[in-house]
Amino acid sequence: MITKLNKKDLLSIADLTKEEIELILNISDMIRIKHKNNELFVPLLGKCLAMIFRKPSTRTRVSFEIAMFQLGGASIYLSPNEIQLGRGETIADTARVLSRYVNGILIRTFSHQEVIEFAKNATVPVINGLTDFSHPCQVLSDLLTIKDKKKVLKGLTIAYVGDGNNVCNSWLFAAPKMEMNLRVASPKEYAPSKEVVEKSKSFAQVSKTQVLITESPEEAVKDADVIYTDVWTSMGQEEEAQKRKEIFKKYQVNSDLVYLAKKDVIVMHCLPAHRGEEITDDVMDGPHSVVFDQAENRLHAQKGILALLLNR
Ligand code: CP
Ligand code: NVA
């Protein structure tokens, strides 16, 4: 059994092995049990996480901040407009300087390359808090939620309905690694990229699972164990919102679509939701929805990630 993560940073689920993902889930669960029992557990006493957000955030920011606090450490929120990064100090220099002060750096930004550059120059762990390319912390905590609800991950079928975006990419890496089948339903022009799908299929070949890319939401959700959706317009694409609303219309997760899945299907959304667009109120607030447990698990999974990365 492994007890450590191999890499210094958490940039993409594609970099993690199945055993490492299981380790994160197990440690997160262990810390969650202590938390629910009001047991003090402070493995990060005296440690500090710097958090740089170039995009807004509710869940990621709050869950990481609270996670650091509850694990005995502290966090510092850095808005790019208020640090010299916003005035042209390079990513490399910022990463080197911050590494002299803090024990880890979380970044949410547009370009994935920027996070890679940060990690290359930082001597402390760098965590991807969402880029245009991927959202690993979200999907790791979603795996925890699915395990809570379904007991096992292996053999489950997850249907991702909507935009082939950052969250979808992280699912394309995570599902086959965890021996789950994945079906992605998107309009053709918003399907996940060929490179990501190829990588996903190469993982699926190893785990002997299925990765299906389709334009049909009905085909994707048929007899699925999990239906997952996300906004049609991600942060940074706001000017395309109107056009996307039209194109994605038939990709709405509503009760007719949920009806086609297994009777005990769970419906997930990373949030924030645009109610009435990608998901209807009755589904989001209905008996299959687990979205708020899912949001809570961000806190527990963040703790697992931090405990492992900042205590190397
Ligand atoms: N799901 C998620 O990452 O939410 P925030 O944008 O609020 O952090
Ligand atoms: N795909 C969404 C996820 C938000 C958590 C976005 O990037 O805006």
PDB file of C-alpha atoms in Angstrom, residues 2-172:
ATOM      1  CA  ILE A   2       1.356   3.461  -0.902  1.00  0.00           C
ATOM      2  CA  THR A   3       1.419   6.270   1.682  1.00  0.00           C
ATOM      3  CA  LYS A   4       2.696   9.199  -0.386  1.00  0.00           C
ATOM      4  CA  LEU A   5       2.025  10.917  -3.686  1.00  0.00           C
ATOM      5  CA  ASN A   6       4.845  10.612  -6.170  1.00  0.00           C
ATOM      6  CA  LYS A   7       4.682  14.115  -7.678  1.00  0.00           C
ATOM      7  CA  LYS A   8       5.320  17.407  -5.853  1.00  0.00           C
ATOM      8  CA  ASP A   9       2.292  19.067  -7.471  1.00  0.00           C
ATOM      9  CA  LEU A  10      -1.342  18.325  -8.239  1.00  0.00           C
ATOM     10  CA  LEU A  11      -1.861  19.664 -11.750  1.00  0.00           C
ATOM     11  CA  SER A  12      -3.992  17.037 -13.497  1.00  0.00           C
ATOM     12  CA  ILE A  13      -5.665  13.744 -12.677  1.00  0.00           C
ATOM     13  CA  ALA A  14      -3.845  12.334 -15.701  1.00  0.00           C
ATOM     14  CA  ASP A  15      -0.650  12.485 -13.593  1.00  0.00           C
ATOM     15  CA  LEU A  16      -2.063  10.353 -10.759  1.00  0.00           C
ATOM     16  CA  THR A  17      -2.173   6.576 -10.545  1.00  0.00           C
ATOM     17  CA  LYS A  18      -5.250   4.673  -9.425  1.00  0.00           C
ATOM     18  CA  GLU A  19      -3.442   3.894  -6.146  1.00  0.00           C
ATOM     19  CA  GLU A  20      -2.695   7.572  -5.575  1.00  0.00           C
ATOM     20  CA  ILE A  21      -6.325   8.527  -6.193  1.00  0.00           C
ATOM     21  CA  GLU A  22      -7.418   5.822  -3.756  1.00  0.00           C
ATOM     22  CA  LEU A  23      -4.935   7.157  -1.207  1.00  0.00           C
ATOM     23  CA  ILE A  24      -6.388  10.673  -1.522  1.00  0.00           C
ATOM     24  CA  LEU A  25      -9.918   9.294  -1.087  1.00  0.00           C
ATOM     25  CA  ASN A  26      -8.962   7.187   1.929  1.00  0.00           C
ATOM     26  CA  ILE A  27      -7.088   9.990   3.698  1.00  0.00           C
ATOM     27  CA  SER A  28      -9.968  12.402   2.963  1.00  0.00           C
ATOM     28  CA  ASP A  29     -12.433   9.930   4.450  1.00  0.00           C
ATOM     29  CA  MET A  30     -10.249   9.366   7.507  1.00  0.00           C
ATOM     30  CA  ILE A  31      -9.960  13.114   8.156  1.00  0.00           C
ATOM     31  CA  ARG A  32     -13.707  13.529   7.583  1.00  0.00           C
ATOM     32  CA  ILE A  33     -14.462  10.929  10.276  1.00  0.00           C
ATOM     33  CA  LYS A  34     -12.209  12.760  12.739  1.00  0.00           C
ATOM     34  CA  HIS A  35     -13.879  16.056  11.827  1.00  0.00           C
ATOM     35  CA  LYS A  36     -17.396  14.639  12.307  1.00  0.00           C
ATOM     36  CA  ASN A  37     -16.288  13.229  15.702  1.00  0.00           C
ATOM     37  CA  ASN A  38     -14.985  16.664  16.708  1.00  0.00           C
ATOM     38  CA  GLU A  39     -11.524  15.203  17.029  1.00  0.00           C
ATOM     39  CA  LEU A  40      -8.692  17.710  16.716  1.00  0.00           C
ATOM     40  CA  PHE A  41      -6.407  16.720  13.830  1.00  0.00           C
ATOM     41  CA  VAL A  42      -3.750  19.272  12.979  1.00  0.00           C
ATOM     42  CA  PRO A  43      -1.088  17.771  10.703  1.00  0.00           C
ATOM     43  CA  LEU A  44      -0.439  21.177   9.082  1.00  0.00           C
ATOM     44  CA  LEU A  45       0.301  23.128  12.234  1.00  0.00           C
ATOM     45  CA  GLY A  46       2.347  26.210  11.325  1.00  0.00           C
ATOM     46  CA  LYS A  47       1.991  25.658   7.564  1.00  0.00           C
ATOM     47  CA  CYS A  48       0.559  28.182   5.125  1.00  0.00           C
ATOM     48  CA  LEU A  49      -1.082  27.928   1.696  1.00  0.00           C
ATOM     49  CA  ALA A  50      -1.019  30.887  -0.714  1.00  0.00           C
ATOM     50  CA  MET A  51      -4.071  31.041  -2.970  1.00  0.00           C
ATOM     51  CA  ILE A  52      -4.039  32.981  -6.239  1.00  0.00           C
ATOM     52  CA  PHE A  53      -7.388  33.386  -7.983  1.00  0.00           C
ATOM     53  CA  ARG A  54      -7.613  34.961 -11.436  1.00  0.00           C
ATOM     54  CA  LYS A  55     -11.273  33.857 -11.617  1.00  0.00           C
ATOM     55  CA  PRO A  56     -14.083  34.000  -9.048  1.00  0.00           C
ATOM     56  CA  SER A  57     -14.719  31.107  -6.665  1.00  0.00           C
ATOM     57  CA  THR A  58     -17.014  30.173  -3.803  1.00  0.00           C
ATOM     58  CA  ARG A  59     -16.399  26.466  -3.158  1.00  0.00           C
ATOM     59  CA  THR A  60     -12.712  26.187  -4.007  1.00  0.00           C
ATOM     60  CA  ARG A  61     -11.681  29.288  -2.122  1.00  0.00           C
ATOM     61  CA  VAL A  62     -13.777  28.665   0.980  1.00  0.00           C
ATOM     62  CA  SER A  63     -13.112  24.930   1.197  1.00  0.00           C
ATOM     63  CA  PHE A  64      -9.323  25.318   0.868  1.00  0.00           C
ATOM     64  CA  GLU A  65      -9.270  28.196   3.330  1.00  0.00           C
ATOM     65  CA  ILE A  66     -11.312  26.312   5.921  1.00  0.00           C
ATOM     66  CA  ALA A  67      -9.395  23.086   5.251  1.00  0.00           C
ATOM     67  CA  MET A  68      -6.077  24.784   6.037  1.00  0.00           C
ATOM     68  CA  PHE A  69      -7.525  26.328   9.187  1.00  0.00           C
ATOM     69  CA  GLN A  70      -9.052  23.074  10.450  1.00  0.00           C
ATOM     70  CA  LEU A  71      -5.808  21.164   9.777  1.00  0.00           C
ATOM     71  CA  GLY A  72      -3.925  23.624  11.999  1.00  0.00           C
ATOM     72  CA  GLY A  73      -2.465  25.846   9.274  1.00  0.00           C
ATOM     73  CA  ALA A  74      -3.354  29.133   7.630  1.00  0.00           C
ATOM     74  CA  SER A  75      -4.023  30.434   4.148  1.00  0.00           C
ATOM     75  CA  ILE A  76      -3.494  33.724   2.395  1.00  0.00           C
ATOM     76  CA  TYR A  77      -5.718  34.875  -0.472  1.00  0.00           C
ATOM     77  CA  LEU A  78      -3.836  36.735  -3.184  1.00  0.00           C
ATOM     78  CA  SER A  79      -5.747  38.657  -5.790  1.00  0.00           C
ATOM     79  CA  PRO A  80      -3.554  39.141  -8.888  1.00  0.00           C
ATOM     80  CA  ASN A  81      -4.572  42.800  -8.946  1.00  0.00           C
ATOM     81  CA  GLU A  82      -3.113  43.323  -5.515  1.00  0.00           C
ATOM     82  CA  ILE A  83       0.177  41.480  -5.985  1.00  0.00           C
ATOM     83  CA  GLN A  84       2.968  42.374  -8.394  1.00  0.00           C
ATOM     84  CA  LEU A  85       1.955  39.527 -10.729  1.00  0.00           C
ATOM     85  CA  GLY A  86      -0.750  41.894 -11.972  1.00  0.00           C
ATOM     86  CA  ARG A  87       1.914  44.519 -12.761  1.00  0.00           C
ATOM     87  CA  GLY A  88       4.111  42.250 -14.814  1.00  0.00           C
ATOM     88  CA  GLU A  89       6.294  40.383 -12.289  1.00  0.00           C
ATOM     89  CA  THR A  90       6.850  37.044 -13.971  1.00  0.00           C
ATOM     90  CA  ILE A  91       5.178  33.801 -12.965  1.00  0.00           C
ATOM     91  CA  ALA A  92       8.608  32.259 -12.431  1.00  0.00           C
ATOM     92  CA  ASP A  93       9.765  34.993 -10.060  1.00  0.00           C
ATOM     93  CA  THR A  94       6.451  35.000  -8.174  1.00  0.00           C
ATOM     94  CA  ALA A  95       6.670  31.235  -7.740  1.00  0.00           C
ATOM     95  CA  ARG A  96      10.252  31.440  -6.457  1.00  0.00           C
ATOM     96  CA  VAL A  97       9.472  34.220  -3.998  1.00  0.00           C
ATOM     97  CA  LEU A  98       6.281  32.657  -2.638  1.00  0.00           C
ATOM     98  CA  SER A  99       8.155  29.384  -2.154  1.00  0.00           C
ATOM     99  CA  ARG A 100      10.368  31.191   0.390  1.00  0.00           C
ATOM    100  CA  TYR A 101       7.327  32.089   2.502  1.00  0.00           C
ATOM    101  CA  VAL A 102       4.640  29.438   2.186  1.00  0.00           C
ATOM    102  CA  ASN A 103       4.357  25.642   2.126  1.00  0.00           C
ATOM    103  CA  GLY A 104       2.032  25.347  -0.861  1.00  0.00           C
ATOM    104  CA  ILE A 105       0.444  27.421  -3.622  1.00  0.00           C
ATOM    105  CA  LEU A 106      -3.061  27.019  -5.052  1.00  0.00           C
ATOM    106  CA  ILE A 107      -3.825  28.700  -8.371  1.00  0.00           C
ATOM    107  CA  ARG A 108      -7.036  29.210 -10.298  1.00  0.00           C
ATOM    108  CA  THR A 109      -6.390  30.753 -13.671  1.00  0.00           C
ATOM    109  CA  PHE A 110      -7.185  30.654 -17.384  1.00  0.00           C
ATOM    110  CA  SER A 111      -4.171  29.070 -19.030  1.00  0.00           C
ATOM    111  CA  HIS A 112      -3.125  25.619 -17.867  1.00  0.00           C
ATOM    112  CA  GLN A 113       0.380  26.444 -19.067  1.00  0.00           C
ATOM    113  CA  GLU A 114       0.582  29.111 -16.392  1.00  0.00           C
ATOM    114  CA  VAL A 115       0.019  26.529 -13.657  1.00  0.00           C
ATOM    115  CA  ILE A 116       2.651  24.263 -15.200  1.00  0.00           C
ATOM    116  CA  GLU A 117       5.086  27.193 -15.287  1.00  0.00           C
ATOM    117  CA  PHE A 118       4.308  27.992 -11.660  1.00  0.00           C
ATOM    118  CA  ALA A 119       4.933  24.397 -10.628  1.00  0.00           C
ATOM    119  CA  LYS A 120       8.204  24.270 -12.549  1.00  0.00           C
ATOM    120  CA  ASN A 121       9.552  27.278 -10.689  1.00  0.00           C
ATOM    121  CA  ALA A 122       8.081  26.743  -7.228  1.00  0.00           C
ATOM    122  CA  THR A 123       9.958  24.579  -4.768  1.00  0.00           C
ATOM    123  CA  VAL A 124       6.729  23.982  -2.812  1.00  0.00           C
ATOM    124  CA  PRO A 125       3.687  22.002  -4.046  1.00  0.00           C
ATOM    125  CA  VAL A 126       1.421  23.742  -6.554  1.00  0.00           C
ATOM    126  CA  ILE A 127      -2.259  22.807  -6.731  1.00  0.00           C
ATOM    127  CA  ASN A 128      -4.445  23.447  -9.772  1.00  0.00           C
ATOM    128  CA  GLY A 129      -7.590  25.128  -8.447  1.00  0.00           C
ATOM    129  CA  LEU A 130      -9.122  25.131 -11.983  1.00  0.00           C
ATOM    130  CA  THR A 131      -7.807  26.119 -15.369  1.00  0.00           C
ATOM    131  CA  ASP A 132      -9.513  26.276 -18.760  1.00  0.00           C
ATOM    132  CA  PHE A 133      -8.154  22.752 -19.253  1.00  0.00           C
ATOM    133  CA  SER A 134      -8.972  20.912 -16.045  1.00  0.00           C
ATOM    134  CA  HIS A 135     -10.370  20.934 -12.524  1.00  0.00           C
ATOM    135  CA  PRO A 136      -8.730  18.017 -10.713  1.00  0.00           C
ATOM    136  CA  CYS A 137      -9.705  18.944  -7.122  1.00  0.00           C
ATOM    137  CA  GLN A 138     -13.363  18.992  -8.141  1.00  0.00           C
ATOM    138  CA  VAL A 139     -13.350  15.542  -9.686  1.00  0.00           C
ATOM    139  CA  LEU A 140     -11.276  14.000  -6.883  1.00  0.00           C
ATOM    140  CA  SER A 141     -13.872  15.163  -4.389  1.00  0.00           C
ATOM    141  CA  ASP A 142     -16.648  13.956  -6.707  1.00  0.00           C
ATOM    142  CA  LEU A 143     -15.125  10.481  -6.590  1.00  0.00           C
ATOM    143  CA  LEU A 144     -15.434  10.647  -2.801  1.00  0.00           C
ATOM    144  CA  THR A 145     -19.122  11.543  -3.144  1.00  0.00           C
ATOM    145  CA  ILE A 146     -19.784   8.720  -5.597  1.00  0.00           C
ATOM    146  CA  LYS A 147     -18.016   6.247  -3.308  1.00  0.00           C
ATOM    147  CA  ASP A 148     -20.158   7.456  -0.387  1.00  0.00           C
ATOM    148  CA  LYS A 149     -23.347   6.923  -2.340  1.00  0.00           C
ATOM    149  CA  LYS A 150     -22.514   3.806  -4.373  1.00  0.00           C
ATOM    150  CA  LYS A 151     -19.932   2.108  -2.091  1.00  0.00           C
ATOM    151  CA  VAL A 152     -17.712   1.123  -5.018  1.00  0.00           C
ATOM    152  CA  LEU A 153     -16.449   2.969  -8.073  1.00  0.00           C
ATOM    153  CA  LYS A 154     -15.411   0.036 -10.231  1.00  0.00           C
ATOM    154  CA  GLY A 155     -17.945  -0.868 -12.911  1.00  0.00           C
ATOM    155  CA  LEU A 156     -20.155   2.204 -12.523  1.00  0.00           C
ATOM    156  CA  THR A 157     -21.294   4.128 -15.590  1.00  0.00           C
ATOM    157  CA  ILE A 158     -21.143   7.892 -15.457  1.00  0.00           C
ATOM    158  CA  ALA A 159     -22.880  10.039 -18.045  1.00  0.00           C
ATOM    159  CA  TYR A 160     -21.490  13.552 -18.463  1.00  0.00           C
ATOM    160  CA  VAL A 161     -24.005  15.720 -20.301  1.00  0.00           C
ATOM    161  CA  GLY A 162     -23.011  19.157 -21.602  1.00  0.00           C
ATOM    162  CA  ASP A 163     -19.919  21.128 -22.497  1.00  0.00           C
ATOM    163  CA  GLY A 164     -16.650  19.261 -23.124  1.00  0.00           C
ATOM    164  CA  ASN A 165     -14.925  21.635 -20.707  1.00  0.00           C
ATOM    165  CA  ASN A 166     -12.362  21.568 -17.885  1.00  0.00           C
ATOM    166  CA  VAL A 167     -14.546  19.448 -15.577  1.00  0.00           C
ATOM    167  CA  CYS A 168     -15.325  17.049 -18.420  1.00  0.00           C
ATOM    168  CA  ASN A 169     -11.605  16.699 -19.168  1.00  0.00           C
ATOM    169  CA  SER A 170     -10.868  15.801 -15.566  1.00  0.00           C
ATOM    170  CA  TRP A 171     -13.612  13.163 -15.762  1.00  0.00           C
ATOM    171  CA  LEU A 172     -12.082  11.774 -18.939  1.00  0.00           C
TER     172      LEU A 172
END
